[in-house]
Coordinates of C-alpha atoms in Angstrom, one line a residue:
X1 CA 31.1 106.2 83.1
X2 CA 30.8 105.2 79.3
X3 CA 34.4 104.1 78.9
X4 CA 33.9 102.2 82.2
X5 CA 30.7 100.2 80.9
X6 CA 32.9 100.1 77.4
X7 CA 35.7 98.4 79.2
X8 CA 33.6 96.1 81.4
X9 CA 32.0 94.7 78.0
X10 CA 35.0 94.4 76.5
X11 CA 36.6 92.7 79.1
X12 CA 33.1 89.9 79.5
X13 CA 33.6 89.3 75.8
X14 CA 37.2 88.6 75.8
X15 CA 37.0 85.9 78.9
X16 CA 33.6 84.5 77.2
X17 CA 35.8 84.4 74.2
X18 CA 39.1 82.8 75.7
X19 CA 37.1 79.9 78.3
X20 CA 35.0 77.4 76.6
X21 CA 31.9 75.9 77.9
X22 CA 32.0 72.6 78.9
X23 CA 30.6 69.7 76.5
X24 CA 27.9 68.7 79.0
X25 CA 27.4 65.3 77.6
X26 CA 27.6 61.3 78.8
X27 CA 27.6 59.1 76.1
X28 CA 26.7 55.4 75.9
X29 CA 29.3 53.1 76.2
X30 CA 28.1 50.8 73.7
X31 CA 29.7 53.2 71.0
X32 CA 33.3 52.5 72.6
X33 CA 35.6 50.1 71.1
X34 CA 36.0 46.4 72.1
X35 CA 38.3 46.3 75.3
X36 CA 41.7 45.0 74.9
X37 CA 42.3 41.5 77.1
X38 CA 45.9 42.1 78.2
X39 CA 49.3 39.1 78.6
X40 CA 50.1 38.7 82.4
X41 CA 53.4 37.5 81.9
X42 CA 55.8 35.5 85.0
X43 CA 58.8 36.9 86.3
X44 CA 61.6 35.9 88.1
X45 CA 60.0 37.3 91.5
X46 CA 56.4 36.0 92.8
X47 CA 54.1 38.9 91.0
X48 CA 53.1 38.5 87.4
X49 CA 54.0 41.7 84.6
X50 CA 51.3 43.5 82.8
X51 CA 51.5 43.6 79.1
X52 CA 49.1 45.5 76.9
X53 CA 49.1 44.4 73.3
X54 CA 48.1 47.9 72.7
X55 CA 47.7 51.1 74.3
X56 CA 44.5 51.1 76.7
X57 CA 41.9 53.6 75.7
X58 CA 38.6 52.7 77.5
X59 CA 39.1 53.5 81.5
X60 CA 36.4 53.0 84.1
X61 CA 37.1 55.4 86.9
X62 CA 35.0 54.3 90.2
X63 CA 34.9 56.2 93.4
X64 CA 33.7 56.6 97.0
X65 CA 30.6 57.7 97.4
X66 CA 29.3 60.4 99.7
X67 CA 32.7 62.1 99.9
X68 CA 33.1 65.4 98.2
X69 CA 37.5 65.4 98.5
X70 CA 37.1 62.0 96.5
X71 CA 35.0 63.3 94.1
X72 CA 37.6 66.1 93.1
X73 CA 40.1 64.2 92.8
X74 CA 38.0 61.7 90.4
X75 CA 37.3 65.4 88.4
X76 CA 41.1 66.1 88.8
X77 CA 42.5 62.4 87.6
X78 CA 39.7 62.6 84.7
X79 CA 41.0 66.0 83.4
X80 CA 44.7 64.5 83.4
X81 CA 43.7 61.8 81.3
X82 CA 42.2 63.7 78.5
X83 CA 44.5 66.1 78.3
X84 CA 47.9 63.8 78.0
X85 CA 46.4 60.6 76.8
X86 CA 44.0 61.7 73.8
X87 CA 43.1 58.5 72.8
X88 CA 41.9 57.4 76.3
X89 CA 38.1 57.6 76.8
X90 CA 36.6 57.6 80.1
X91 CA 34.0 55.5 81.5
X92 CA 32.0 56.1 84.7
X93 CA 29.1 54.7 86.5
X94 CA 25.8 56.3 86.1
X95 CA 25.6 57.9 89.1
X96 CA 29.1 59.7 88.7
X97 CA 28.5 60.2 85.3
X98 CA 25.9 62.5 86.3
X99 CA 27.3 64.3 88.9
X100 CA 31.0 65.1 87.4
X101 CA 30.3 65.5 83.9
X102 CA 29.3 69.4 83.8
X103 CA 32.9 69.9 85.3
X104 CA 34.5 68.4 82.7
X105 CA 35.0 70.1 79.5
X106 CA 35.1 66.8 76.8
X107 CA 32.6 63.2 76.7
X108 CA 32.5 60.9 79.4
X109 CA 30.8 57.2 78.8
X110 CA 27.9 55.2 81.2
X111 CA 25.9 53.1 80.8
X112 CA 22.7 52.1 83.2
X113 CA 23.7 48.9 85.0
X114 CA 19.9 48.4 85.5
X115 CA 19.2 47.5 82.4
X116 CA 22.7 46.4 81.0
X117 CA 24.2 45.0 84.4
X118 CA 27.3 43.4 81.9
X119 CA 27.6 46.8 79.9
X120 CA 31.3 47.1 81.2
X121 CA 32.4 43.8 80.6
X122 CA 33.5 44.1 76.8
X123 CA 34.5 47.8 76.8
X124 CA 36.5 48.7 79.6
X125 CA 40.4 48.0 79.3
X126 CA 41.5 49.1 82.5
X127 CA 39.7 50.1 86.1
X128 CA 41.1 52.9 88.5
X129 CA 39.4 52.9 91.8
X130 CA 39.7 56.2 94.1
X131 CA 38.6 55.3 97.6
X132 CA 39.1 52.0 100.2
X133 CA 38.7 48.6 100.3
X134 CA 34.9 48.9 100.2
X135 CA 35.4 50.6 96.9
X136 CA 37.2 48.4 95.7
X137 CA 34.9 44.9 96.4
X138 CA 32.4 47.3 94.4
X139 CA 34.5 47.5 91.5
X140 CA 34.9 44.2 91.2
X141 CA 31.2 43.6 92.3
X142 CA 30.4 45.3 88.4
X143 CA 32.7 42.2 87.0
X144 CA 30.9 39.3 89.6
X145 CA 29.9 37.5 86.3
X146 CA 33.0 38.5 84.0
X147 CA 35.9 35.7 83.7
X148 CA 38.2 38.5 82.7
X149 CA 38.2 41.1 84.8
X150 CA 40.2 44.3 83.6
X151 CA 43.6 45.5 85.5
X152 CA 43.0 47.4 88.8
X153 CA 44.7 50.4 89.2
X154 CA 43.6 50.9 93.6
X155 CA 44.2 54.5 95.0
X156 CA 44.0 54.4 98.8
X157 CA 41.5 57.4 99.9
X158 CA 39.1 55.5 102.6
X159 CA 38.8 54.3 106.2
X160 CA 41.3 51.1 105.2
X161 CA 43.0 51.2 102.3
X162 CA 44.6 48.0 103.0
X163 CA 44.4 46.5 99.1
X164 CA 44.8 50.1 97.9
X165 CA 48.5 50.3 96.6
X166 CA 49.1 53.9 95.4
X167 CA 48.8 57.2 97.1
X168 CA 46.8 59.4 95.1
X169 CA 49.5 62.0 95.1
X170 CA 51.2 59.3 92.8
X171 CA 48.8 59.1 90.0
X172 CA 50.2 60.4 87.2
X173 CA 53.4 57.9 87.7
X174 CA 51.1 55.3 88.3
X175 CA 48.8 55.9 85.2
X176 CA 51.4 56.4 83.4
X177 CA 53.5 53.2 84.5
X178 CA 50.4 50.8 83.9
X179 CA 49.0 52.5 80.7
X180 CA 52.7 52.0 79.1
X181 CA 53.1 48.2 80.2
X182 CA 54.4 46.8 77.4
X183 CA 55.2 49.5 75.0
X184 CA 58.9 48.1 74.0
X185 CA 61.9 50.8 72.9
X186 CA 60.6 53.3 70.1
X187 CA 56.9 51.3 69.5
X188 CA 54.5 53.3 67.3
X189 CA 51.5 51.6 67.7
X190 CA 48.8 52.7 64.7
X191 CA 45.5 54.3 64.9
X192 CA 43.4 51.0 66.5
X193 CA 40.3 52.3 65.6
X194 CA 37.7 51.6 62.9
X195 CA 37.5 54.7 60.0
X196 CA 34.6 56.6 59.8
X197 CA 33.1 55.2 57.0
X198 CA 33.4 51.6 59.3
X199 CA 31.7 53.4 61.6
X200 CA 29.2 55.0 60.3
X201 CA 28.3 51.8 58.8
X202 CA 27.9 49.9 62.2
X203 CA 26.3 52.5 63.6
X204 CA 28.9 53.6 66.6
X205 CA 29.5 56.5 67.6
X206 CA 32.4 58.9 66.4
X207 CA 34.4 59.2 69.9
X208 CA 36.9 62.2 68.9
X209 CA 39.6 61.4 70.8
X210 CA 42.5 62.1 68.8
X211 CA 45.8 60.6 68.4
X212 CA 46.6 58.0 69.5
X213 CA 49.7 55.0 70.1
X214 CA 52.3 54.8 73.0
X215 CA 54.5 57.3 70.6
X216 CA 52.0 60.0 71.6
X217 CA 53.1 60.1 75.1
X218 CA 55.9 61.8 76.2
X219 CA 58.8 59.8 77.7
X220 CA 57.7 57.0 75.5
X221 CA 58.7 53.4 76.3
X222 CA 59.5 52.9 80.1
X223 CA 61.6 49.9 79.3
X224 CA 61.3 46.1 78.7
X225 CA 61.9 45.4 81.8
X226 CA 59.5 48.5 83.5
X227 CA 56.3 46.3 82.8
X228 CA 53.6 46.9 85.4
X229 CA 53.8 44.4 88.9
X230 CA 50.5 42.7 88.7
X231 CA 49.3 40.4 92.1
X232 CA 46.5 38.1 90.8
X233 CA 44.1 37.6 93.0
X234 CA 42.2 34.8 93.4
X235 CA 38.3 34.7 93.6
X236 CA 35.8 32.0 94.5
X237 CA 32.6 31.2 92.6
X238 CA 29.5 30.5 95.0
X239 CA 26.1 29.8 94.2
X240 CA 23.0 29.7 96.0
X241 CA 20.3 26.6 95.3
X242 CA 16.9 25.2 95.9
X243 CA 16.2 22.0 97.8
X244 CA 16.1 20.1 94.1
X245 CA 19.3 21.3 93.1
X246 CA 18.2 24.6 91.4
X247 CA 20.2 28.0 90.9
X248 CA 18.4 30.7 92.5
X249 CA 21.7 33.1 93.1
X250 CA 19.5 36.8 92.7
X251 CA 22.8 38.8 90.2
X252 CA 20.9 41.1 87.6
X253 CA 22.4 39.8 84.1
X254 CA 23.1 36.2 85.3
X255 CA 22.1 33.9 82.6
X256 CA 24.6 30.6 82.9
X257 CA 22.9 28.6 86.0
X258 CA 24.9 26.5 87.5
X259 CA 27.7 28.6 87.4
X260 CA 27.5 31.0 90.3
X261 CA 28.5 34.6 91.1
X262 CA 32.3 35.6 91.8
X263 CA 33.3 36.8 94.8
X264 CA 36.5 38.7 95.9
X265 CA 36.3 38.6 99.7
X266 CA 34.0 36.4 101.4
X267 CA 30.6 34.8 101.4
X268 CA 29.0 35.0 104.6
X269 CA 25.5 33.2 106.1
X270 CA 23.9 34.8 109.3
X271 CA 21.3 34.3 111.6
X272 CA 20.6 37.8 111.1
X273 CA 17.3 39.2 113.0
X274 CA 16.7 35.0 114.1
X275 CA 16.7 35.1 118.2
X276 CA 18.0 31.2 117.4
X277 CA 21.6 30.0 116.6
X278 CA 22.0 28.5 113.0
X279 CA 22.3 24.7 112.3
X280 CA 24.1 23.9 109.5
X281 CA 25.5 20.8 107.7
X282 CA 29.1 21.5 106.0
X283 CA 30.2 19.5 103.1
X284 CA 34.1 19.8 102.7
X285 CA 35.5 18.0 99.4
X286 CA 32.0 16.3 99.0
X287 CA 32.2 14.4 102.5
X288 CA 30.5 15.2 104.9
X289 CA 32.2 17.6 108.0
X290 CA 29.8 18.4 110.9
X291 CA 27.1 20.0 112.2
X292 CA 27.8 23.3 113.1
X293 CA 25.6 25.1 115.6
X294 CA 26.5 29.0 115.1
X295 CA 25.5 32.8 114.5
X296 CA 27.0 32.4 110.8
X297 CA 29.7 30.8 109.2
X298 CA 32.2 32.6 106.4
X299 CA 34.1 31.2 103.4
X300 CA 36.7 33.6 102.4
X301 CA 39.7 34.4 100.1
X302 CA 42.9 34.7 101.2
X303 CA 42.5 38.3 99.9
X304 CA 39.1 38.1 102.3
X305 CA 41.1 36.9 105.2
X306 CA 41.8 40.3 106.8
X307 CA 38.2 41.0 106.9
X308 CA 35.5 39.8 108.5
X309 CA 37.3 36.4 108.7
X310 CA 39.9 37.5 110.8
X311 CA 37.6 39.6 113.4
X312 CA 35.9 36.6 113.6
X313 CA 39.1 34.7 114.9
X314 CA 40.3 33.3 111.6
X315 CA 43.8 33.0 109.7
X316 CA 45.5 35.7 107.9
X317 CA 46.7 34.4 104.5
X318 CA 48.9 35.5 102.3
X319 CA 47.2 36.3 98.7
X320 CA 49.3 34.1 97.0
X321 CA 48.9 31.1 99.3
X322 CA 45.9 29.2 96.9
X323 CA 43.4 28.0 99.7
X324 CA 40.3 29.0 100.9
X325 CA 39.2 29.8 104.5
X326 CA 36.2 28.4 106.3
X327 CA 35.5 30.7 110.0
X328 CA 32.9 29.5 112.2
X329 CA 31.0 33.1 113.9
X330 CA 30.6 32.6 117.5
X331 CA 30.4 28.6 117.3
X332 CA 28.8 26.7 120.5
X333 CA 31.3 24.4 120.4
X334 CA 34.7 25.1 121.4
X335 CA 36.2 22.4 119.2
X336 CA 35.3 23.8 115.9
X337 CA 37.7 26.2 114.7
X338 CA 39.0 27.5 112.0
X339 CA 40.2 25.6 108.9
X340 CA 42.3 26.8 106.0
X341 CA 41.7 24.0 103.0
X342 CA 43.2 24.1 99.8
X343 CA 41.5 26.0 97.0
X344 CA 40.3 23.5 94.9
X345 CA 38.3 22.2 97.5
X346 CA 34.5 22.3 96.7
X347 CA 32.6 23.5 100.1
X348 CA 28.8 23.6 100.7
X349 CA 26.6 24.7 103.6
X350 CA 22.6 23.1 104.1
X351 CA 20.5 24.8 106.0
X352 CA 19.8 21.6 108.6
X353 CA 16.1 20.5 109.2
X354 CA 16.7 21.1 112.4
X355 CA 17.4 24.9 111.7
X356 CA 14.2 26.5 114.5
X357 CA 14.9 30.1 112.2
X358 CA 13.0 30.2 109.0
X359 CA 16.2 31.7 106.9
X360 CA 19.9 32.4 107.2
X361 CA 21.0 35.7 105.4
X362 CA 23.4 35.4 102.2
X363 CA 25.9 38.3 101.6
X364 CA 28.6 38.6 99.1
X365 CA 31.3 40.9 99.3
X366 CA 29.5 42.4 102.2
X367 CA 26.1 43.0 100.5
X368 CA 22.9 41.3 101.6
X369 CA 21.4 39.4 98.3
X370 CA 18.3 40.0 99.3
X371 CA 17.5 36.5 99.3
X372 CA 17.6 33.9 102.1
X373 CA 18.8 30.5 102.6
X374 CA 15.3 28.4 103.8
X375 CA 15.6 25.0 105.2
X376 CA 16.7 22.8 102.7
X377 CA 18.8 25.6 100.4
X378 CA 22.7 25.0 100.2
X379 CA 25.2 27.2 99.2
X380 CA 27.7 25.9 97.2
X381 CA 31.6 27.2 97.0
X382 CA 34.1 26.2 94.5
X383 CA 37.4 27.8 93.4
X384 CA 37.7 29.9 90.1
X385 CA 40.4 28.3 87.5
X386 CA 42.7 31.2 87.6
X387 CA 45.7 29.8 84.7
X388 CA 45.4 28.1 81.2
X389 CA 49.1 27.1 80.0
X390 CA 52.1 29.7 80.3
X391 CA 51.3 33.2 80.5
X392 CA 48.2 32.6 79.5
X393 CA 45.9 33.9 82.8
X394 CA 42.6 33.9 83.0
X395 CA 40.5 34.8 86.1
X396 CA 41.0 36.2 89.4
X397 CA 41.2 40.3 89.8
X398 CA 44.9 41.6 88.4
X399 CA 45.6 44.4 91.1
X400 CA 48.7 46.7 89.6
X401 CA 50.9 47.1 92.8
X402 CA 53.5 49.6 93.5
X403 CA 57.2 49.0 92.2
X404 CA 59.3 48.2 95.0
X405 CA 63.4 47.6 95.7
X406 CA 62.7 43.5 95.6
X407 CA 59.4 43.7 93.8
X408 CA 57.3 41.0 95.8
X409 CA 54.1 41.2 96.8
X410 CA 55.0 40.3 100.4
X411 CA 56.7 44.0 100.9
X412 CA 53.2 46.3 100.9
X413 CA 51.5 42.9 102.7
X414 CA 54.2 43.5 105.2
X415 CA 53.7 46.9 105.2
X416 CA 49.7 46.7 105.3
X417 CA 49.8 44.4 108.4
X418 CA 52.2 47.1 110.3
X419 CA 51.4 50.3 109.4
X420 CA 47.1 49.4 108.9
X421 CA 46.5 46.7 111.4
X422 CA 49.3 47.5 113.6
X423 CA 50.2 43.9 113.7
X424 CA 51.8 42.9 116.9
X425 CA 51.5 46.6 118.6
X426 CA 51.7 46.6 122.5
X427 CA 48.8 47.8 124.4
X428 CA 48.9 51.4 125.0
X429 CA 50.8 52.3 121.9

């Protein structure tokens, strides 16, 4: 009996000695280095090519909520990053960090977005989403007031996944392809972090990340022609204005009055619970178009053309077509048809004095603003300026695409129409 007790105690000692306790720690994202702004080089095809000036260091992981399998995948992904890319810091949203940090053996970084809604703007180099199209829209909304959105690598783990290019089983290859994009043959990037004394002077936290640089990754360069292909999805700028022209868009952290906020999919105004049809005056390019009597109106990007706009009878538009879609919802007049307008066309929707209801509901990318549109108020929509000079791209949502034989954006897009939307499938199949 005594020998058995000694063996059990010894085995417990070995088990405690050989296993390390999780570093149960959430750090402030403010302690991370400033973000890197990549370049997007033009290619012979329709897509751009991602080119990092140095290896990315801060990666934001965004997951689908209330999905345990997705959370498990996020932990697996985070562990892979930490073990294979020791210079990369994992950034999580506050709710996710509180839930998973005890399962990780390294610290994670986060910020209370209620207090610092723009905390990620200056820190995140790359965003990775695990979920469906709603997860991508949510990740985009974290940068609703940011002109330069970090590249977005999306894994399809949700209901639809029309916007997601990658399967999670490919996550190691996908992340390596993005991480190494821009590394030349034999590239050996020096340490980019400040020295310890400089950090202490500035009050920065010691990240303790270890060696950095592309040369620290096995396999090194993927070749100068193997950069990650990028589809730049354009956004719209949307602003809610009072009758006297004052902007009142209720977005936390918004300080640039009159400049609106960015949306990736669509703007929706709808009568909501009001029993009467909405009466909305529409201006296109500064000229009065029509007085619409409708349940609601959708203004969408080409990316959003396959969402609510499509369900309401709008056209399907390729994401590379620079355009804005104006789609009525259940218009009283049968002659009011969906419109496809040039992307540079400003649109104004004003709630008419003839409207019998109190106000309309306003939603951006499926999220209700919580502030209605009263009689005399306007929603103004204008295009996002995306390009400034050769290879100098600003604006839009840079989406990392899967590499295909033709390296054209339409290959994945057509596959999505056929496989996910069942385009032109006969009845009963």
